[in-house]
Amino acid sequence: MRLGVWITAVVLGVGGCGAVAHVDSRETRSTMHVYLGSYTQDRSEGVFHFTFDVETGALTRRGAYGGVTNPSFLALHPDGGTLYAVAEAGRDDGATAFAIDAETGGLTLLNTQTTDGRAACHVAVDPTGRAAVVSYYGSGSVASFPLLEDGWLGPAVSVHRHEGSSIDAQRQEGPHAHSTNFDATGRFAVTADLGLDQLVVYAFDAETGELTPHDPPFAAVHGGAGPRHLAFHPTLAVAYVINELDATVTTLAWDAAAGTLTPRQTVSTLPEGYDGRRSCAEVVVHPSGRFVYGSNRGHDSLAAFAVDPEDGALSPLGHFASGGEEPRNFNIDPSGRWLIACNQNTDNVQVFAVDEETGGLTPTGEPVSVPMPVCVRFREGVGKPTD
């Protein structure tokens, strides 16, 4: 279902795709593995395994795995051999590692490492596969865990607690680290702190897995924005941050040599005249670099933008119903043909076909039932899937 007005986008260059492991940026096999993270509530299983037919867009459930409370957010090791999930138990949270069977895609729990952080909400693995970084919303902190050769998590080697507040007395009374992303070089990690209206920059040491506050230590966005998630453009020196509290996306120039971000533009993720609930969740750049998408909770839509090929500036294209309520994370497969969106409150995920010329989204089939889905990750399919 389409919401709003759709216009044709200009054709830009081709680039790679983030959040996908063990695949070339524009080539996939006919079957991929898809992993979904969720809130467990009173269930034991929280990570769900599907196979995905990249020719038809069909999802087939293969298994469900427990052993971790609220594995809401997931990350894949660059070699595709290990899946990492946040362990959001409420206090003393951390991350859990699962080995991925190369043939079946099935998961085997390896271990969990924790810190005294609260409300773990995001995990990312650096491009070299040396460390996993967990962001903690509740304690406003980030922690880095070295990754051992077999995929196991080592004890945390650095923990940093943010300090301060911003202008929203209810949501920004203190720091709330919401996500951390590595740049393509792996030299820097950027944490979006909703409570501070800051993008906190860390220097990353791949040898030790340690994070060190950078100088300058952060880039500020406008007051009351509430930066939540960030995505780097695959070819341009640009990053995009989606702001949860005022439902906007800010485009920032990224200096990879200096490790600095400079805000350049901010656009709304909502249609003109909308006066309902404002709450954004995820931002994703299409593998081609031609489009950026953001999820709107309340409006229950995916906002689409065209990317200027020179400076990365965004032009609104339209809005597409997410296929359910409370869309959280979503992701695009490495071919750029498919998008899968997680709808937390309606217990489903929706597959969309992506029009690579216009960026338009068309639902493919009925939503697939998954309890309280939050995060989706693609991995190349190898061998025979589990039954």
CSV table of C-alpha atoms in Angstrom, one decimal:
chain,number,residue,atom,x,y,z
A,1,MET,CA,0.0,0.0,0.0
A,2,ARG,CA,1.3,3.4,-0.9
A,3,LEU,CA,1.0,6.5,1.2
A,4,GLY,CA,1.5,10.0,0.0
A,5,VAL,CA,2.9,11.0,-3.4
A,6,TRP,CA,5.6,9.1,-5.3
A,7,ILE,CA,8.0,10.8,-7.7
A,8,THR,CA,10.8,9.3,-9.9
A,9,ALA,CA,14.3,9.6,-8.5
A,10,VAL,CA,17.4,10.5,-10.4
A,11,VAL,CA,19.8,7.7,-11.2
A,12,LEU,CA,22.9,7.6,-9.0
A,13,GLY,CA,26.0,5.5,-8.8
A,14,VAL,CA,26.3,1.9,-7.5
A,15,GLY,CA,27.7,1.1,-4.1
A,16,GLY,CA,27.9,-1.6,-1.4
A,17,CYS,CA,25.5,-2.5,1.4
A,18,GLY,CA,25.9,-2.6,5.1
A,19,ALA,CA,24.5,-5.1,7.7
A,20,VAL,CA,25.0,-8.0,5.4
A,21,ALA,CA,27.6,-10.7,5.9
A,22,HIS,CA,29.5,-13.1,3.6
A,23,VAL,CA,28.1,-11.7,0.3
A,24,ASP,CA,29.2,-9.6,-2.6
A,25,SER,CA,27.4,-6.2,-2.7
A,26,ARG,CA,25.5,-7.0,-5.9
A,27,GLU,CA,25.5,-10.8,-6.1
A,28,THR,CA,23.6,-13.4,-4.1
A,29,ARG,CA,22.7,-17.0,-4.3
A,30,SER,CA,19.1,-18.0,-4.9
A,31,THR,CA,18.6,-18.7,-1.2
A,32,MET,CA,19.7,-16.6,1.7
A,33,HIS,CA,19.4,-17.0,5.4
A,34,VAL,CA,17.5,-14.4,7.4
A,35,TYR,CA,17.8,-14.0,11.1
A,36,LEU,CA,15.3,-12.0,13.2
A,37,GLY,CA,15.8,-10.6,16.7
A,38,SER,CA,12.8,-10.1,19.0
A,39,TYR,CA,11.6,-9.3,22.5
A,40,THR,CA,11.0,-12.6,24.2
A,41,GLN,CA,8.5,-11.5,26.9
A,42,ASP,CA,7.4,-14.9,28.3
A,43,ARG,CA,8.9,-17.0,25.5
A,44,SER,CA,12.2,-18.9,25.6
A,45,GLU,CA,13.0,-18.5,21.9
A,46,GLY,CA,14.0,-15.0,20.7
A,47,VAL,CA,16.1,-15.4,17.6
A,48,PHE,CA,14.3,-16.8,14.5
A,49,HIS,CA,15.9,-18.3,11.4
A,50,PHE,CA,14.3,-18.2,8.0
A,51,THR,CA,15.4,-19.0,4.5
A,52,PHE,CA,14.7,-16.4,1.8
A,53,ASP,CA,14.1,-17.0,-1.8
A,54,VAL,CA,15.7,-14.0,-3.6
A,55,GLU,CA,13.8,-14.8,-6.8
A,56,THR,CA,10.3,-14.8,-5.3
A,57,GLY,CA,10.7,-12.9,-2.0
A,58,ALA,CA,9.3,-15.9,-0.1
A,59,LEU,CA,10.3,-16.4,3.6
A,60,THR,CA,10.3,-19.9,5.1
A,61,ARG,CA,10.7,-20.5,8.8
A,62,ARG,CA,13.5,-22.9,9.7
A,63,GLY,CA,14.1,-22.6,13.4
A,64,ALA,CA,13.9,-20.6,16.7
A,65,TYR,CA,16.6,-20.3,19.3
A,66,GLY,CA,16.6,-19.4,23.0
A,67,GLY,CA,19.2,-18.9,25.7
A,68,VAL,CA,19.1,-15.1,25.7
A,69,THR,CA,16.6,-12.6,27.1
A,70,ASN,CA,15.3,-10.1,24.6
A,71,PRO,CA,17.8,-10.5,21.8
A,72,SER,CA,16.2,-7.5,20.1
A,73,PHE,CA,19.2,-6.4,18.0
A,74,LEU,CA,21.5,-8.6,15.9
A,75,ALA,CA,24.9,-8.3,14.1
A,76,LEU,CA,26.7,-10.7,11.8
A,77,HIS,CA,30.5,-11.3,11.8
A,78,PRO,CA,32.0,-10.2,8.5
A,79,ASP,CA,32.9,-13.8,7.7
A,80,GLY,CA,29.3,-14.9,8.2
A,81,GLY,CA,30.2,-17.5,10.8
A,82,THR,CA,28.8,-16.0,13.9
A,83,LEU,CA,25.7,-14.1,14.9
A,84,TYR,CA,25.7,-11.7,17.8
A,85,ALA,CA,22.6,-10.6,19.7
A,86,VAL,CA,22.1,-8.1,22.5
A,87,ALA,CA,21.1,-9.6,25.8
A,88,GLU,CA,18.6,-7.1,27.2
A,89,ALA,CA,17.7,-8.4,30.6
A,90,GLY,CA,17.3,-5.0,32.3
A,91,ARG,CA,20.5,-4.8,34.1
A,92,ASP,CA,24.0,-6.4,33.7
A,93,ASP,CA,23.2,-6.6,30.0
A,94,GLY,CA,25.6,-7.5,27.2
A,95,ALA,CA,25.8,-9.7,24.1
A,96,THR,CA,25.4,-13.3,23.2
A,97,ALA,CA,27.3,-15.2,20.4
A,98,PHE,CA,25.8,-17.9,18.2
A,99,ALA,CA,27.8,-20.1,15.8
A,100,ILE,CA,26.2,-20.4,12.4
A,101,ASP,CA,26.3,-23.8,10.7
A,102,ALA,CA,27.8,-23.2,7.3
A,103,GLU,CA,25.5,-25.7,5.6
A,104,THR,CA,22.2,-25.3,7.4
A,105,GLY,CA,22.4,-21.8,8.7
A,106,GLY,CA,21.3,-23.2,12.1
A,107,LEU,CA,22.5,-21.6,15.4
A,108,THR,CA,24.5,-22.9,18.3
A,109,LEU,CA,24.8,-20.8,21.4
A,110,LEU,CA,28.4,-20.0,22.3
A,111,ASN,CA,28.6,-17.6,25.2
A,112,THR,CA,27.4,-14.4,26.8
A,113,GLN,CA,29.4,-11.5,28.1
A,114,THR,CA,27.9,-8.7,30.2
A,115,THR,CA,28.8,-5.4,31.9
A,116,ASP,CA,26.9,-3.3,34.4
A,117,GLY,CA,25.2,-1.5,31.6
A,118,ARG,CA,21.4,-1.4,31.5
A,119,ALA,CA,19.0,-1.8,28.6
A,120,ALA,CA,21.3,-3.1,25.9
A,121,CYS,CA,19.7,-2.0,22.6
A,122,HIS,CA,22.2,-2.3,19.7
A,123,VAL,CA,25.2,-4.4,18.7
A,124,ALA,CA,27.7,-3.8,15.9
A,125,VAL,CA,30.8,-5.7,14.7
A,126,ASP,CA,33.8,-3.8,13.4
A,127,PRO,CA,34.8,-4.4,9.7
A,128,THR,CA,37.8,-6.6,10.7
A,129,GLY,CA,35.7,-8.8,12.9
A,130,ARG,CA,37.9,-8.1,15.9
A,131,ALA,CA,35.3,-6.7,18.3
A,132,ALA,CA,31.6,-6.2,19.0
A,133,VAL,CA,30.3,-2.9,20.5
A,134,VAL,CA,27.1,-2.8,22.5
A,135,SER,CA,25.1,0.4,23.1
A,136,TYR,CA,23.1,0.7,26.4
A,137,TYR,CA,20.1,3.0,26.3
A,138,GLY,CA,19.4,2.8,30.1
A,139,SER,CA,22.9,3.5,31.4
A,140,GLY,CA,23.9,5.7,28.5
A,141,SER,CA,27.1,3.7,27.9
A,142,VAL,CA,29.0,1.8,25.3
A,143,ALA,CA,31.1,-1.3,25.7
A,144,SER,CA,33.5,-3.1,23.4
A,145,PHE,CA,34.0,-6.9,23.6
A,146,PRO,CA,37.0,-8.5,21.7
A,147,LEU,CA,36.0,-11.4,19.4
A,148,LEU,CA,38.0,-14.6,19.7
A,149,GLU,CA,39.0,-16.7,16.7
A,150,ASP,CA,36.1,-19.2,17.2
A,151,GLY,CA,33.6,-16.4,17.4
A,152,TRP,CA,33.3,-16.4,21.2
A,153,LEU,CA,33.0,-13.1,23.0
A,154,GLY,CA,35.8,-12.1,25.3
A,155,PRO,CA,35.2,-9.9,28.4
A,156,ALA,CA,34.7,-6.2,27.8
A,157,VAL,CA,37.9,-4.3,27.3
A,158,SER,CA,36.4,-0.8,27.3
A,159,VAL,CA,33.3,0.8,28.8
A,160,HIS,CA,32.4,4.4,28.4
A,161,ARG,CA,29.5,6.2,30.2
A,162,HIS,CA,28.2,9.4,28.6
A,163,GLU,CA,27.2,12.4,30.7
A,164,GLY,CA,24.8,15.2,30.2
A,165,SER,CA,21.2,15.9,29.0
A,166,SER,CA,19.3,17.9,26.5
A,167,ILE,CA,16.0,19.9,26.1
A,168,ASP,CA,13.3,17.2,26.4
A,169,ALA,CA,12.8,16.8,30.1
A,170,GLN,CA,11.1,13.4,29.8
A,171,ARG,CA,13.2,11.7,27.2
A,172,GLN,CA,16.5,13.6,27.5
A,173,GLU,CA,17.0,13.8,31.2
A,174,GLY,CA,20.3,11.9,30.8
A,175,PRO,CA,22.4,10.1,28.2
A,176,HIS,CA,20.8,7.3,26.2
A,177,ALA,CA,23.3,5.6,23.9
A,178,HIS,CA,21.0,4.1,21.2
A,179,SER,CA,23.4,2.7,18.5
A,180,THR,CA,27.0,2.5,17.5
A,181,ASN,CA,28.2,2.2,13.9
A,182,PHE,CA,31.7,1.8,12.4
A,183,ASP,CA,32.9,3.7,9.4
A,184,ALA,CA,34.1,1.8,6.4
A,185,THR,CA,37.8,2.1,7.4
A,186,GLY,CA,37.1,0.7,10.9
A,187,ARG,CA,39.1,3.5,12.5
A,188,PHE,CA,36.1,5.1,14.1
A,189,ALA,CA,32.9,4.2,15.8
A,190,VAL,CA,30.0,6.7,16.1
A,191,THR,CA,27.4,6.4,18.9
A,192,ALA,CA,24.1,8.1,18.4
A,193,ASP,CA,23.1,9.3,21.9
A,194,LEU,CA,19.4,10.2,22.0
A,195,GLY,CA,19.6,11.8,25.4
A,196,LEU,CA,22.4,14.2,24.5
A,197,ASP,CA,21.5,15.1,20.9
A,198,GLN,CA,25.1,14.1,20.1
A,199,LEU,CA,26.9,11.7,17.8
A,200,VAL,CA,29.8,10.6,20.0
A,201,VAL,CA,32.9,9.6,18.1
A,202,TYR,CA,35.4,7.0,19.3
A,203,ALA,CA,38.7,5.9,17.8
A,204,PHE,CA,38.8,2.1,17.5
A,205,ASP,CA,41.9,0.0,18.0
A,206,ALA,CA,41.4,-3.2,16.0
A,207,GLU,CA,44.4,-4.9,17.8
A,208,THR,CA,42.9,-4.6,21.3
A,209,GLY,CA,39.2,-4.0,20.5
A,210,GLU,CA,39.3,-0.8,22.7
A,211,LEU,CA,37.4,2.4,22.1
A,212,THR,CA,39.0,5.7,22.9
A,213,PRO,CA,37.1,9.1,23.0
A,214,HIS,CA,38.1,11.0,19.9
A,215,ASP,CA,39.1,14.7,19.6
A,216,PRO,CA,36.7,16.4,18.9
A,217,PRO,CA,34.6,14.0,21.0
A,218,PHE,CA,31.2,14.5,19.3
A,219,ALA,CA,29.1,16.2,16.7
A,220,ALA,CA,25.9,17.9,17.9
A,221,VAL,CA,22.5,17.8,16.1
A,222,HIS,CA,19.7,20.2,16.8
A,223,GLY,CA,18.1,20.3,20.2
A,224,GLY,CA,15.3,17.8,20.8
A,225,ALA,CA,16.2,15.7,17.8
A,226,GLY,CA,16.9,12.5,19.7
A,227,PRO,CA,19.4,10.8,17.3
A,228,ARG,CA,18.8,7.1,17.3
A,229,HIS,CA,20.4,5.2,14.4
A,230,LEU,CA,23.1,6.1,11.8
A,231,ALA,CA,24.0,4.8,8.4
A,232,PHE,CA,27.1,5.7,6.3
A,233,HIS,CA,26.7,6.1,2.5
A,234,PRO,CA,28.5,3.4,0.6
A,235,THR,CA,30.4,5.7,-1.8
A,236,LEU,CA,29.9,9.3,-0.7
A,237,ALA,CA,31.6,11.0,2.3
A,238,VAL,CA,28.2,11.3,4.0
A,239,ALA,CA,26.3,9.8,6.9
A,240,TYR,CA,22.6,9.9,7.8
A,241,VAL,CA,21.2,9.9,11.3
A,242,ILE,CA,17.5,9.3,12.0
A,243,ASN,CA,16.2,11.4,14.9
A,244,GLU,CA,13.5,9.6,17.0
A,245,LEU,CA,12.0,12.4,18.9
A,246,ASP,CA,11.2,15.0,16.1
A,247,ALA,CA,10.9,12.5,13.2
A,248,THR,CA,13.7,13.8,11.0
A,249,VAL,CA,16.8,12.6,9.1
A,250,THR,CA,20.0,14.7,9.3
A,251,THR,CA,22.6,14.5,6.5
A,252,LEU,CA,26.1,14.9,7.8
A,253,ALA,CA,29.4,15.3,5.9
A,254,TRP,CA,31.9,12.7,7.1
A,255,ASP,CA,35.7,13.3,7.1
A,256,ALA,CA,37.2,9.9,7.4
A,257,ALA,CA,40.7,11.2,7.9
A,258,ALA,CA,39.8,13.5,10.7
A,259,GLY,CA,36.9,11.5,12.2
A,260,THR,CA,34.5,14.4,12.2
A,261,LEU,CA,30.8,14.8,11.3
A,262,THR,CA,29.3,18.1,10.1
A,263,PRO,CA,25.5,18.5,9.9
A,264,ARG,CA,24.4,19.7,6.4
A,265,GLN,CA,20.7,19.2,6.1
A,266,THR,CA,17.6,18.0,8.1
A,267,VAL,CA,14.4,16.7,6.5
A,268,SER,CA,11.1,15.4,8.0
A,269,THR,CA,10.3,11.7,7.7
A,270,LEU,CA,6.5,12.5,7.8
A,271,PRO,CA,4.0,13.8,5.3
A,272,GLU,CA,3.2,17.5,5.4
A,273,GLY,CA,0.3,18.2,7.7
A,274,TYR,CA,0.6,15.0,9.8
A,275,ASP,CA,-0.1,15.7,13.5
A,276,GLY,CA,0.0,12.3,15.0
A,277,ARG,CA,2.6,10.5,17.1
A,278,ARG,CA,6.2,11.1,16.0
A,279,SER,CA,8.7,8.4,16.7
A,280,CYS,CA,11.4,7.1,14.2
A,281,ALA,CA,13.4,3.9,14.5
A,282,GLU,CA,15.7,2.9,11.6
A,283,VAL,CA,17.6,4.4,8.7
A,284,VAL,CA,19.0,2.4,5.8
A,285,VAL,CA,20.9,3.3,2.6
A,286,HIS,CA,20.0,1.3,-0.5
A,287,PRO,CA,23.0,-0.8,-1.7
A,288,SER,CA,23.1,1.4,-4.9
A,289,GLY,CA,23.4,4.6,-2.8
A,290,ARG,CA,20.5,6.1,-4.7
A,291,PHE,CA,17.9,6.0,-1.9
A,292,VAL,CA,17.6,6.3,1.9
A,293,TYR,CA,14.7,4.9,3.9
A,294,GLY,CA,13.5,5.6,7.4
A,295,SER,CA,10.8,3.9,9.6
A,296,ASN,CA,8.0,5.9,11.3
A,297,ARG,CA,6.3,4.5,14.3
A,298,GLY,CA,2.8,6.0,14.9
A,299,HIS,CA,2.5,6.8,11.2
A,300,ASP,CA,3.5,3.1,10.6
A,301,SER,CA,5.3,3.8,7.4
A,302,LEU,CA,8.6,3.7,5.6
A,303,ALA,CA,9.7,7.1,4.3
A,304,ALA,CA,11.8,7.1,1.1
A,305,PHE,CA,14.3,9.7,-0.1
A,306,ALA,CA,16.3,10.3,-3.2
A,307,VAL,CA,20.0,10.9,-2.7
A,308,ASP,CA,21.8,13.7,-4.6
A,309,PRO,CA,24.9,12.1,-6.3
A,310,GLU,CA,27.1,15.0,-5.6
A,311,ASP,CA,26.6,15.9,-1.9
A,312,GLY,CA,24.3,13.2,-0.6
A,313,ALA,CA,21.4,15.6,0.2
A,314,LEU,CA,18.0,14.0,0.5
A,315,SER,CA,14.8,14.8,-1.4
A,316,PRO,CA,11.5,13.3,-0.1
A,317,LEU,CA,9.9,10.7,-2.4
A,318,GLY,CA,6.9,9.4,-0.5
A,319,HIS,CA,5.7,7.0,2.2
A,320,PHE,CA,4.8,3.3,2.2
A,321,ALA,CA,2.7,1.5,4.8
A,322,SER,CA,5.0,-0.9,6.7
A,323,GLY,CA,2.5,-3.7,6.7
A,324,GLY,CA,1.8,-3.6,10.4
A,325,GLU,CA,2.2,-1.5,13.5
A,326,GLU,CA,5.3,0.0,15.2
A,327,PRO,CA,7.9,-0.7,12.4
A,328,ARG,CA,11.4,-1.0,14.0
A,329,ASN,CA,14.5,-2.1,12.1
A,330,PHE,CA,14.3,-3.1,8.5
A,331,ASN,CA,16.9,-4.2,6.0
A,332,ILE,CA,17.6,-4.5,2.3
A,333,ASP,CA,19.1,-7.6,0.7
A,334,PRO,CA,22.5,-7.1,-1.0
A,335,SER,CA,21.0,-7.3,-4.5
A,336,GLY,CA,18.9,-4.3,-3.7
A,337,ARG,CA,15.7,-6.0,-4.9
A,338,TRP,CA,14.1,-6.7,-1.5
A,339,LEU,CA,13.3,-5.0,1.8
A,340,ILE,CA,12.1,-6.8,4.9
A,341,ALA,CA,10.5,-4.7,7.7
A,342,CYS,CA,9.8,-5.7,11.3
A,343,ASN,CA,6.5,-4.7,12.8
A,344,GLN,CA,6.8,-5.1,16.5
A,345,ASN,CA,3.2,-4.5,17.7
A,346,THR,CA,1.5,-6.7,15.1
A,347,ASP,CA,3.9,-9.6,15.4
A,348,ASN,CA,4.8,-9.7,11.7
A,349,VAL,CA,7.4,-8.9,9.1
A,350,GLN,CA,6.6,-7.7,5.6
A,351,VAL,CA,8.6,-8.3,2.5
A,352,PHE,CA,8.7,-5.6,-0.1
A,353,ALA,CA,9.9,-5.6,-3.7
A,354,VAL,CA,12.1,-2.6,-4.3
A,355,ASP,CA,11.9,-0.7,-7.6
A,356,GLU,CA,15.5,0.0,-8.3
A,357,GLU,CA,14.7,2.9,-10.7
A,358,THR,CA,12.3,4.8,-8.5
A,359,GLY,CA,12.9,3.4,-5.0
A,360,GLY,CA,9.3,2.5,-4.7
A,361,LEU,CA,8.2,-0.4,-2.4
A,362,THR,CA,5.6,-3.0,-3.3
A,363,PRO,CA,4.4,-5.6,-0.6
A,364,THR,CA,5.0,-9.2,-1.7
A,365,GLY,CA,2.6,-11.6,-0.3
A,366,GLU,CA,1.0,-11.4,3.2
A,367,PRO,CA,2.9,-10.4,6.3
A,368,VAL,CA,4.8,-13.3,7.9
A,369,SER,CA,4.1,-14.1,11.6
A,370,VAL,CA,6.9,-13.5,14.0
A,371,PRO,CA,6.4,-12.6,17.6
A,372,MET,CA,7.5,-9.0,18.5
A,373,PRO,CA,10.2,-8.7,15.7
A,374,VAL,CA,12.7,-5.9,16.0
A,375,CYS,CA,15.7,-6.6,13.8
A,376,VAL,CA,16.5,-8.4,10.5
A,377,ARG,CA,19.8,-9.6,9.1
A,378,PHE,CA,20.6,-11.3,5.8
A,379,ARG,CA,23.3,-14.0,5.3
A,380,GLU,CA,24.2,-15.9,2.1
A,381,GLY,CA,22.6,-19.3,1.9
A,382,VAL,CA,24.9,-22.3,1.6
A,383,GLY,CA,23.9,-26.0,1.4
A,384,LYS,CA,20.6,-27.5,2.5
A,385,PRO,CA,18.6,-25.6,5.1
A,386,THR,CA,17.4,-27.2,8.3
A,387,ASP,CA,13.7,-28.4,8.4
